[in-house]
Short mmCIF file of C-alpha atoms in Angstrom, two decimals:
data_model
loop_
_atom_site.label_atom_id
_atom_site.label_comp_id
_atom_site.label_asym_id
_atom_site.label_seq_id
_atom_site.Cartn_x
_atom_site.Cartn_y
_atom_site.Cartn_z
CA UNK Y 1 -39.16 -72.63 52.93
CA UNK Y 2 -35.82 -73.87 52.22
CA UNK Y 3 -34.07 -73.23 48.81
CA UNK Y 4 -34.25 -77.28 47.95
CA UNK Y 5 -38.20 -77.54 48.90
CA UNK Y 6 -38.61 -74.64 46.31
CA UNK Y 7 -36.72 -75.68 43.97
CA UNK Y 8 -38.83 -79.32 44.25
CA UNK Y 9 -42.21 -77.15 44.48
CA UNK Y 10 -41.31 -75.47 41.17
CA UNK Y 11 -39.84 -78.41 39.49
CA UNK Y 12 -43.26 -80.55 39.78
CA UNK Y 13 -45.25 -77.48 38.24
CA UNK Y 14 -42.31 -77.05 35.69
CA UNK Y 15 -42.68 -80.51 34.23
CA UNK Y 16 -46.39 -81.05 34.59
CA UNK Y 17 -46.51 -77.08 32.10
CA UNK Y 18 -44.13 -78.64 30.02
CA UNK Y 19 -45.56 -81.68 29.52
CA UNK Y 20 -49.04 -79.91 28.77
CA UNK Y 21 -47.72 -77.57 26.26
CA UNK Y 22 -45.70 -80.52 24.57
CA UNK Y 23 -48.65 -82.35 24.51
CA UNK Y 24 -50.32 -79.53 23.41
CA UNK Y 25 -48.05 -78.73 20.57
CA UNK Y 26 -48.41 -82.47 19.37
CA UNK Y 27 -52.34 -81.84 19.02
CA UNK Y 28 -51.62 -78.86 16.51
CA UNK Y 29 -48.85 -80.33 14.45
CA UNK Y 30 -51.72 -82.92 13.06
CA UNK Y 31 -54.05 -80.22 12.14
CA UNK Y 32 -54.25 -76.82 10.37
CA UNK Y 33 -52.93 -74.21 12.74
CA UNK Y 34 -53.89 -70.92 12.42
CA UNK Y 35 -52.64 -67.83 14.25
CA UNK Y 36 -54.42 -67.54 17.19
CA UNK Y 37 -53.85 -71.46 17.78
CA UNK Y 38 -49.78 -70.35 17.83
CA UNK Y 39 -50.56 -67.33 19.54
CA UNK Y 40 -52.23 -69.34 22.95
CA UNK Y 41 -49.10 -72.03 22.78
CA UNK Y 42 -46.89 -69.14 22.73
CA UNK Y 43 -48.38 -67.41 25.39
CA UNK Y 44 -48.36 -70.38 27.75
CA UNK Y 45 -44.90 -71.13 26.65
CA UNK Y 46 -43.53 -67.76 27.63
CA UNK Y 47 -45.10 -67.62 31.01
CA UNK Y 48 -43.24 -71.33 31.46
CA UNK Y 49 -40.50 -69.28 30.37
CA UNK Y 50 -41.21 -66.77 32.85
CA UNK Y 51 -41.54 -68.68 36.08
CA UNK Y 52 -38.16 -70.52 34.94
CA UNK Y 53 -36.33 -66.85 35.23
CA UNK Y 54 -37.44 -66.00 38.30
CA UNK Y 55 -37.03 -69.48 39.72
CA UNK Y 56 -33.41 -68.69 39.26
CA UNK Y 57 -32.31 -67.63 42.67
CA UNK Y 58 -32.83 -70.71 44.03
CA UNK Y 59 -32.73 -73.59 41.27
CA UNK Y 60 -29.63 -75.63 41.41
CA UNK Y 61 -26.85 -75.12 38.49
CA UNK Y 62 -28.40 -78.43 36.65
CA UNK Y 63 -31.89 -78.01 36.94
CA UNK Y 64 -31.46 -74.41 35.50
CA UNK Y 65 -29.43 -75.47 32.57
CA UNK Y 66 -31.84 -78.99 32.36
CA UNK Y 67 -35.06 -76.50 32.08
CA UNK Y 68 -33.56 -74.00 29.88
CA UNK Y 69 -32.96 -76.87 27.32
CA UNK Y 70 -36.60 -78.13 27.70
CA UNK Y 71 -37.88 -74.46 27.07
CA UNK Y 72 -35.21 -73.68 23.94
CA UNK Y 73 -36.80 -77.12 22.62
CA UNK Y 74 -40.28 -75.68 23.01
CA UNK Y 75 -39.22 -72.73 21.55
CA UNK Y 76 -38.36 -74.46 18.21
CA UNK Y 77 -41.09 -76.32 18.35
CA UNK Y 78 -43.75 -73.91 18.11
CA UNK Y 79 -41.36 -71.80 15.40
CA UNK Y 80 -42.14 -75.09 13.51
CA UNK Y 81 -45.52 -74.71 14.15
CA UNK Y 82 -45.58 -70.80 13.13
CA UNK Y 83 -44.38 -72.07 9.50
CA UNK Y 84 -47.81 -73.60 8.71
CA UNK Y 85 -49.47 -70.73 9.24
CA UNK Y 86 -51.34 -70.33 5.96
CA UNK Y 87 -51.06 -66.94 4.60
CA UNK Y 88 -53.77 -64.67 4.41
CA UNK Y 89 -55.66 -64.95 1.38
CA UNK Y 90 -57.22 -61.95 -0.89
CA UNK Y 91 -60.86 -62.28 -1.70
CA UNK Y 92 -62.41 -59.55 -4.80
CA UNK Y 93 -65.91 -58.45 -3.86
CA UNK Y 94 -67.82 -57.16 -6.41
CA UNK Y 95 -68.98 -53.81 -7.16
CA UNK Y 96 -72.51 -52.48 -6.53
CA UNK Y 97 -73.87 -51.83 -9.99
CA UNK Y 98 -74.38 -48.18 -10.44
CA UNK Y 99 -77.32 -47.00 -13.37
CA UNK Y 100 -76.37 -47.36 -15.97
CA UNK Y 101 -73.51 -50.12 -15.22
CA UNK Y 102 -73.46 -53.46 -15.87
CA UNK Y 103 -74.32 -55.63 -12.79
CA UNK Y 104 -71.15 -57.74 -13.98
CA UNK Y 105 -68.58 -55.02 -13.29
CA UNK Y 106 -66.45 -56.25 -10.79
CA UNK Y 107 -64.28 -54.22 -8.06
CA UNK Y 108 -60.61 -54.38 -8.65
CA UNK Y 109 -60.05 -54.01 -5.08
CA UNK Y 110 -58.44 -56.81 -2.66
CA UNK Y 111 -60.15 -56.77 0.47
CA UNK Y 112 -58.78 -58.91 3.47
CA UNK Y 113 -60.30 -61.20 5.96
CA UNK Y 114 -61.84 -59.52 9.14
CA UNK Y 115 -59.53 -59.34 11.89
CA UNK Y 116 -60.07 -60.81 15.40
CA UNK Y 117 -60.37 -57.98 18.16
CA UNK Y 118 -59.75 -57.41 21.51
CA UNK Y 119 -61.59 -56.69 24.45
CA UNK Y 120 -61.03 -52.64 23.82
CA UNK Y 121 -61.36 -53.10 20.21
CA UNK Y 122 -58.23 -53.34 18.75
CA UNK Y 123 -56.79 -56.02 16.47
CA UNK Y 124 -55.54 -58.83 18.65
CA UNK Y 125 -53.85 -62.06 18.00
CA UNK Y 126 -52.10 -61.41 14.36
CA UNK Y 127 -48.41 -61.81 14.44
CA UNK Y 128 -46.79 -58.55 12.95
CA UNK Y 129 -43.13 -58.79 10.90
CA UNK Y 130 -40.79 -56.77 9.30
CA UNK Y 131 -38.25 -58.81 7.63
CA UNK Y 132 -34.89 -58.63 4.68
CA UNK Y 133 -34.77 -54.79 4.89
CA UNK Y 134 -31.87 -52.96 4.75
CA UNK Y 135 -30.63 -49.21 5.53
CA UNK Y 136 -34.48 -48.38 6.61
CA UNK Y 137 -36.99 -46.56 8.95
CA UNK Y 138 -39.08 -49.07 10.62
CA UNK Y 139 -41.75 -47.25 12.54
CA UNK Y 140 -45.13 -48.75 14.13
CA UNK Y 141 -47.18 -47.93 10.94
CA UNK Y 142 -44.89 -49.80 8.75
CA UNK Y 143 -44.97 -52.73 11.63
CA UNK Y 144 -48.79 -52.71 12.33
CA UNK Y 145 -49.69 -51.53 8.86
CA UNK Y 146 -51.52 -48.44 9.63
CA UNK Y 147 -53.87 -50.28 12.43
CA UNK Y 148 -54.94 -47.46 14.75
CA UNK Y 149 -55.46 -49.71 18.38
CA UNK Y 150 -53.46 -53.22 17.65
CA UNK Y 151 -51.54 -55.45 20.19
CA UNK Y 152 -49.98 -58.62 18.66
CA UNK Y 153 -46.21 -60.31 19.28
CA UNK Y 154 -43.91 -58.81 16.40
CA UNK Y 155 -40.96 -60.49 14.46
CA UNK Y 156 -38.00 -58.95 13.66
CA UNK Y 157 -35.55 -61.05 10.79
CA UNK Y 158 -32.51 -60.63 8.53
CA UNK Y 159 -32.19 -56.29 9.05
CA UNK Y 160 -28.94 -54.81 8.43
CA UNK Y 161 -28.65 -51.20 9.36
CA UNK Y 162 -32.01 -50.45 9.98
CA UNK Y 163 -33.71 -47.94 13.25
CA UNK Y 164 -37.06 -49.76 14.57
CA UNK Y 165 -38.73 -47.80 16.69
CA UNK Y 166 -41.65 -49.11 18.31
CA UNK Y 167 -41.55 -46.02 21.17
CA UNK Y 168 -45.08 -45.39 21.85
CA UNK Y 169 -44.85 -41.51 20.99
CA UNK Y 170 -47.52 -40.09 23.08
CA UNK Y 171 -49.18 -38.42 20.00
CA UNK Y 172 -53.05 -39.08 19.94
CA UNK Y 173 -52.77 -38.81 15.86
CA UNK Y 174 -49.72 -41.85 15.93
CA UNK Y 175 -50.81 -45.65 16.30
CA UNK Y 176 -52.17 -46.97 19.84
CA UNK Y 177 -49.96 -50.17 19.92
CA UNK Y 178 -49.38 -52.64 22.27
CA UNK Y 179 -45.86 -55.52 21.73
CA UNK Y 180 -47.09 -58.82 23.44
CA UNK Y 181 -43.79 -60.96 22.36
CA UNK Y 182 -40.83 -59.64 20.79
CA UNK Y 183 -38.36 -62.20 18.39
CA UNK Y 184 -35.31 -60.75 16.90
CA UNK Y 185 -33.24 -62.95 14.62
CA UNK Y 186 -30.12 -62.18 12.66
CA UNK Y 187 -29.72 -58.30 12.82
CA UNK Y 188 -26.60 -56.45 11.64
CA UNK Y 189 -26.18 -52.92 13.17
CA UNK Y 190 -29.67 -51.98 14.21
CA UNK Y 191 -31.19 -49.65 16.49
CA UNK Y 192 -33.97 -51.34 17.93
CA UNK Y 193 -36.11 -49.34 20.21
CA UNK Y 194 -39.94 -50.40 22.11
CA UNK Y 195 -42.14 -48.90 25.39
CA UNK Y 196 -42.60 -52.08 27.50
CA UNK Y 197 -43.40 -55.38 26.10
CA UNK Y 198 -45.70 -57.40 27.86
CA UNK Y 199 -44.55 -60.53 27.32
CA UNK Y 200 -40.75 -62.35 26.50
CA UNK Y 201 -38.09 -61.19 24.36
CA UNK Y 202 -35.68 -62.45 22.60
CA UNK Y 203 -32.32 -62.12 20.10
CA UNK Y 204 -30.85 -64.40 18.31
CA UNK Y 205 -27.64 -64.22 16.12
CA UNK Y 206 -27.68 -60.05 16.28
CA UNK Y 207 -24.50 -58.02 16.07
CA UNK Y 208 -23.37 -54.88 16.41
CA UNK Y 209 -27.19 -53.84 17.87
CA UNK Y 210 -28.56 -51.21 20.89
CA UNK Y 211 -31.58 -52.76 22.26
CA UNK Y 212 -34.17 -50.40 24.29
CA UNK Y 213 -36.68 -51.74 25.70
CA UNK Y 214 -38.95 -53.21 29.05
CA UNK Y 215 -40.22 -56.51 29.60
CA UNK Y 216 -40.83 -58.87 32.01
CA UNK Y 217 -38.53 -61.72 30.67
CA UNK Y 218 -35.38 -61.31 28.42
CA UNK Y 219 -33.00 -63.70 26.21
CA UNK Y 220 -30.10 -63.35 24.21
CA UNK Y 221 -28.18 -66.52 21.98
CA UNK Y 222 -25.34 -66.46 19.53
CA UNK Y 223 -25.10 -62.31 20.37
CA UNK Y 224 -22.20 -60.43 20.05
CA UNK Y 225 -21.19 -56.60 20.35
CA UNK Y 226 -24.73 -55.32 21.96
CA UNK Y 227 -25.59 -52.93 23.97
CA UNK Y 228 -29.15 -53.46 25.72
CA UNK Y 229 -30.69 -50.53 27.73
CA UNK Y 230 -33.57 -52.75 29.61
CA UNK Y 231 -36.34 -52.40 32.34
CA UNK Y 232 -36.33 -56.35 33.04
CA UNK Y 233 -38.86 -57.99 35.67
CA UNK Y 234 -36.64 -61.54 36.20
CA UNK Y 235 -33.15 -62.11 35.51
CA UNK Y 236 -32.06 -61.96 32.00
CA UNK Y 237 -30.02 -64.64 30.48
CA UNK Y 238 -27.45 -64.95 27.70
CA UNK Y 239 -26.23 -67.69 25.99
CA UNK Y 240 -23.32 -68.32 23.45
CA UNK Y 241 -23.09 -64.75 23.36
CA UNK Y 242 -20.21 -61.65 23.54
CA UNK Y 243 -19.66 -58.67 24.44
CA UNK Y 244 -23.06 -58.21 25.68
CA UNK Y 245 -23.03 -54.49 27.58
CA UNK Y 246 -25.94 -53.96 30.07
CA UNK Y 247 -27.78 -50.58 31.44
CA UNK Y 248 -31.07 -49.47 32.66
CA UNK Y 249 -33.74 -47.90 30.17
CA UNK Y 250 -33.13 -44.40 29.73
CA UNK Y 251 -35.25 -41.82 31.79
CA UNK Y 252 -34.94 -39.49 29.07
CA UNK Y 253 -37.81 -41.58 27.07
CA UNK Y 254 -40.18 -40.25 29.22
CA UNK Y 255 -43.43 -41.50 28.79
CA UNK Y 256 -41.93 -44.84 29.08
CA UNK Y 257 -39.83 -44.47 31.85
CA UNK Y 258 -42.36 -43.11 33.87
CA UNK Y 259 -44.67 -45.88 33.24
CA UNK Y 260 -42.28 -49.24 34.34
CA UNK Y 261 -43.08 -50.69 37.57
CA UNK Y 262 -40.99 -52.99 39.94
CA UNK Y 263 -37.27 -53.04 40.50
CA UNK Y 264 -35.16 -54.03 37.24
CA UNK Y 265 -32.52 -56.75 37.13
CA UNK Y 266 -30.57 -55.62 34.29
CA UNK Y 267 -27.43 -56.19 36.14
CA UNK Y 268 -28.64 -59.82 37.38
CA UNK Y 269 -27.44 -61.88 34.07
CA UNK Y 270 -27.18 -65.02 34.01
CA UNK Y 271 -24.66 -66.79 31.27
CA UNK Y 272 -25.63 -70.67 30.49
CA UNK Y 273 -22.46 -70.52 28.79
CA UNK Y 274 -20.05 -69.62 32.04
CA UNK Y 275 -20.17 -72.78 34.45
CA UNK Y 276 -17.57 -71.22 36.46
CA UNK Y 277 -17.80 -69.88 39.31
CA UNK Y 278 -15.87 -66.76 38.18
CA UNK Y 279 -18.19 -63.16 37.03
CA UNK Y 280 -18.67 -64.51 33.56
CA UNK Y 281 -16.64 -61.94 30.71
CA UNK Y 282 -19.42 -62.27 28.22
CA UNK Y 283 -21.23 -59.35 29.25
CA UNK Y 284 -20.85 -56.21 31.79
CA UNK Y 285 -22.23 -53.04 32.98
CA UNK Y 286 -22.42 -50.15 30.26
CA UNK Y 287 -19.92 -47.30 31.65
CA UNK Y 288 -21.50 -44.03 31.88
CA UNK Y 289 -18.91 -42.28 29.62
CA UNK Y 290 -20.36 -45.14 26.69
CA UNK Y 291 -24.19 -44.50 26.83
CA UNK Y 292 -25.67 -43.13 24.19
CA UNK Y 293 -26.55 -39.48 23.92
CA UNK Y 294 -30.50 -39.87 24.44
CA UNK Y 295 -31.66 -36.65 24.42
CA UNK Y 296 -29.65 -36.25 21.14
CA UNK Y 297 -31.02 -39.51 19.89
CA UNK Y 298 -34.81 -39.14 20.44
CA UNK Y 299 -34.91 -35.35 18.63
CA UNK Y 300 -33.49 -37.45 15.76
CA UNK Y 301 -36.58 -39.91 16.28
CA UNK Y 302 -39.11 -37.06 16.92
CA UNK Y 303 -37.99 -35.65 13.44
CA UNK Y 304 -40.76 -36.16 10.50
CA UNK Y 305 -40.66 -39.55 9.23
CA UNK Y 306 -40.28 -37.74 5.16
CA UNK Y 307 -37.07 -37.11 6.00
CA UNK Y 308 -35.59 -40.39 7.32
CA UNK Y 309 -34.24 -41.36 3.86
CA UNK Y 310 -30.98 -43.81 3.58
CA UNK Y 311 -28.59 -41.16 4.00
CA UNK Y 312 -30.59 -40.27 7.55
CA UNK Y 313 -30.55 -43.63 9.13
CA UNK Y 314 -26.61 -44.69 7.84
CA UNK Y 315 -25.96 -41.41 9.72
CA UNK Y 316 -27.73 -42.35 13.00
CA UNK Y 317 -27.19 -45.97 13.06
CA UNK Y 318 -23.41 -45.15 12.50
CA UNK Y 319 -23.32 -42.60 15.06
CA UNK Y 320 -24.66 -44.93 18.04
CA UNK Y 321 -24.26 -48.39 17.15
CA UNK Y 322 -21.71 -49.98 19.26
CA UNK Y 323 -18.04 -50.00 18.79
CA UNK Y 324 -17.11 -52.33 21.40
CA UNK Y 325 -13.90 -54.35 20.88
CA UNK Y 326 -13.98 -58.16 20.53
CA UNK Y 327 -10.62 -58.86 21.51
CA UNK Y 328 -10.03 -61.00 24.20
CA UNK Y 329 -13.33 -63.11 24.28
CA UNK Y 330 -12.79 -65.35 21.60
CA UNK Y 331 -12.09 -68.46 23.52
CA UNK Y 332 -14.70 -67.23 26.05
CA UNK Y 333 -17.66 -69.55 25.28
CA UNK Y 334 -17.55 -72.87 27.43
CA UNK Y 335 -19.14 -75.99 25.99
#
């Protein structure tokens, strides 16, 4: 099949998606959403995603940047929708009277709502955040809140020199935890390490940042000075961004590394903000003599989480956040 009868193949199911997930989205903004509701738009929305990435061997120039837009709308939209989630309400139960005790005595103990579950029992469909922290150890207790066997998309906002480290450890006594999504919005020198995310991820407005992760689709916007160690499935694509340096996921995190399947395209970026038809100088390859020290890095991580006061993570997020230089790309971003 020629290049133009798949790009018109993929176009038709493009725009019939679309239209059912705008459509879709339309049906929820009149009613009371709840999670799960934003959770199925998402999902749909990210495999739309998805199929756009890897239809970009062969989509023309236009149609790329024309679908892109459609899926950044999309995007906001169902942020907009993710607002009205209500938030989750305390209820007191009362106390079973003990002799002696009046029957009025009530518990002084909040007790949540029960939480959906998946099919192998763990919590499913519950958006997990950490958010406005600064100089902190975010681990997969602190994210998932102690849940044993969760999987949920997580949120990431407004950190500033903060380590999140979502590395399944391998330990039977640490959290079973699976990332479906991953959203990361305005972070400020952060280590941000994960196993393999199902699903999408994505950065917005982060600087200064080492990103470690796998997925099968990956985005960054309005980056600058970030190093991303991925395992990517489709090509990943940048936008409005700088100084983006690319490498593969480090081999030393073992029990990750081992696990990642198919070829990566880490090195297969596409910029929406080059239109040239020159290499675009908004991101290249990570030299080897610039990688972070893993093996140095993760006996940091292993240590016991008592000890990872202020003073611990200034000293590690200093010692392997990026230092790249920004001169030179300025004037880099086409309109």
């Amino acid at each position: 099949m020629s290049n133009a009868a798949r790009s018109a193949e993929f176009l038709t199911k493009f725009h019939s998606e679309r239209d059912a997930i705008t459509a879709q989205i339309e049906v929820l903004k009149a009613k009371s959403v709840t999670a799960q509701d934003v959770q199925h738009v998402a999902s749909r929305l990210s495999q739309l995603s998805a199929s756009m990435s890897g239809a970009l061997d062969f989509l023309p120039a236009y149609d790329q940047r024309l679908c892109h837009q459609q899926v950044k709308d999309l995007e906001t939209a169902v942020e907009g929708l993710r607002s009205k989630i209500p938030k989750a309400r305390f209820a007191f139960k009362r106390k079973q009277p003990i002799a002696g005790e009046s029957s009025q005595a009530t518990s002084t103990t909040a007790t949540p709502p029960p939480e959906s579950t998946n099919a192998q029992g763990g919590v499913a469909d519950i958006s997990r955040s950490a958010s406005s922290r600064q100089l902190a150890y975010i681990s997969a207790r602190d994210i998932f809140e102690g849940q044993q066997s969760a999987s949920s998309d997580v949120t990431l906002s407004s950190l500033d020199t903060c380590i999140v480290n979502l590395v399944p450890s391998g330990n039977k006594q640490d959290p079973n935890t699976t990332v479906t999504a991953l959203y990361a919005r305005q972070l400020n020198r952060c280590l941000v390490l994960l196993g393999d995310v199902q699903g999408s991820v994505r950065f917005e407005d982060c600087v200064n940042c080492v990103v470690v992760l796998g997925c099968h689709q990956f985005r960054m916007e309005k980056c600058r000075r970030t190093d991303a160690y991925i395992h990517v499935r489709s090509i990943p694509v940048i936008e409005e961004s700088q100084g983006i340096r690319f490498s593969s996921y480090p081999t030393t995190i073992e029990n990750v590394s081992r696990t990642l399947s198919q070829e990566s395209r880490h090195h297969a970026v596409k910029d929406f903000s080059w239109i040239r038809d020159t290499p675009s100088p908004n991101w290249s390859k990570l030299p080897e003599g610039s990688q972070v020290n893993w093996p140095a890095l993760m006996k940091q991580l292993r240590e016991p989480d008592a000890g990872k006061d202020v003073a611990w993570v200034t000293e590690v997020v200093a010692q392997y956040s990026p230092t790249l230089s920004m001169s030179g790309h300025e004037d880099a971003i086409q309109e």
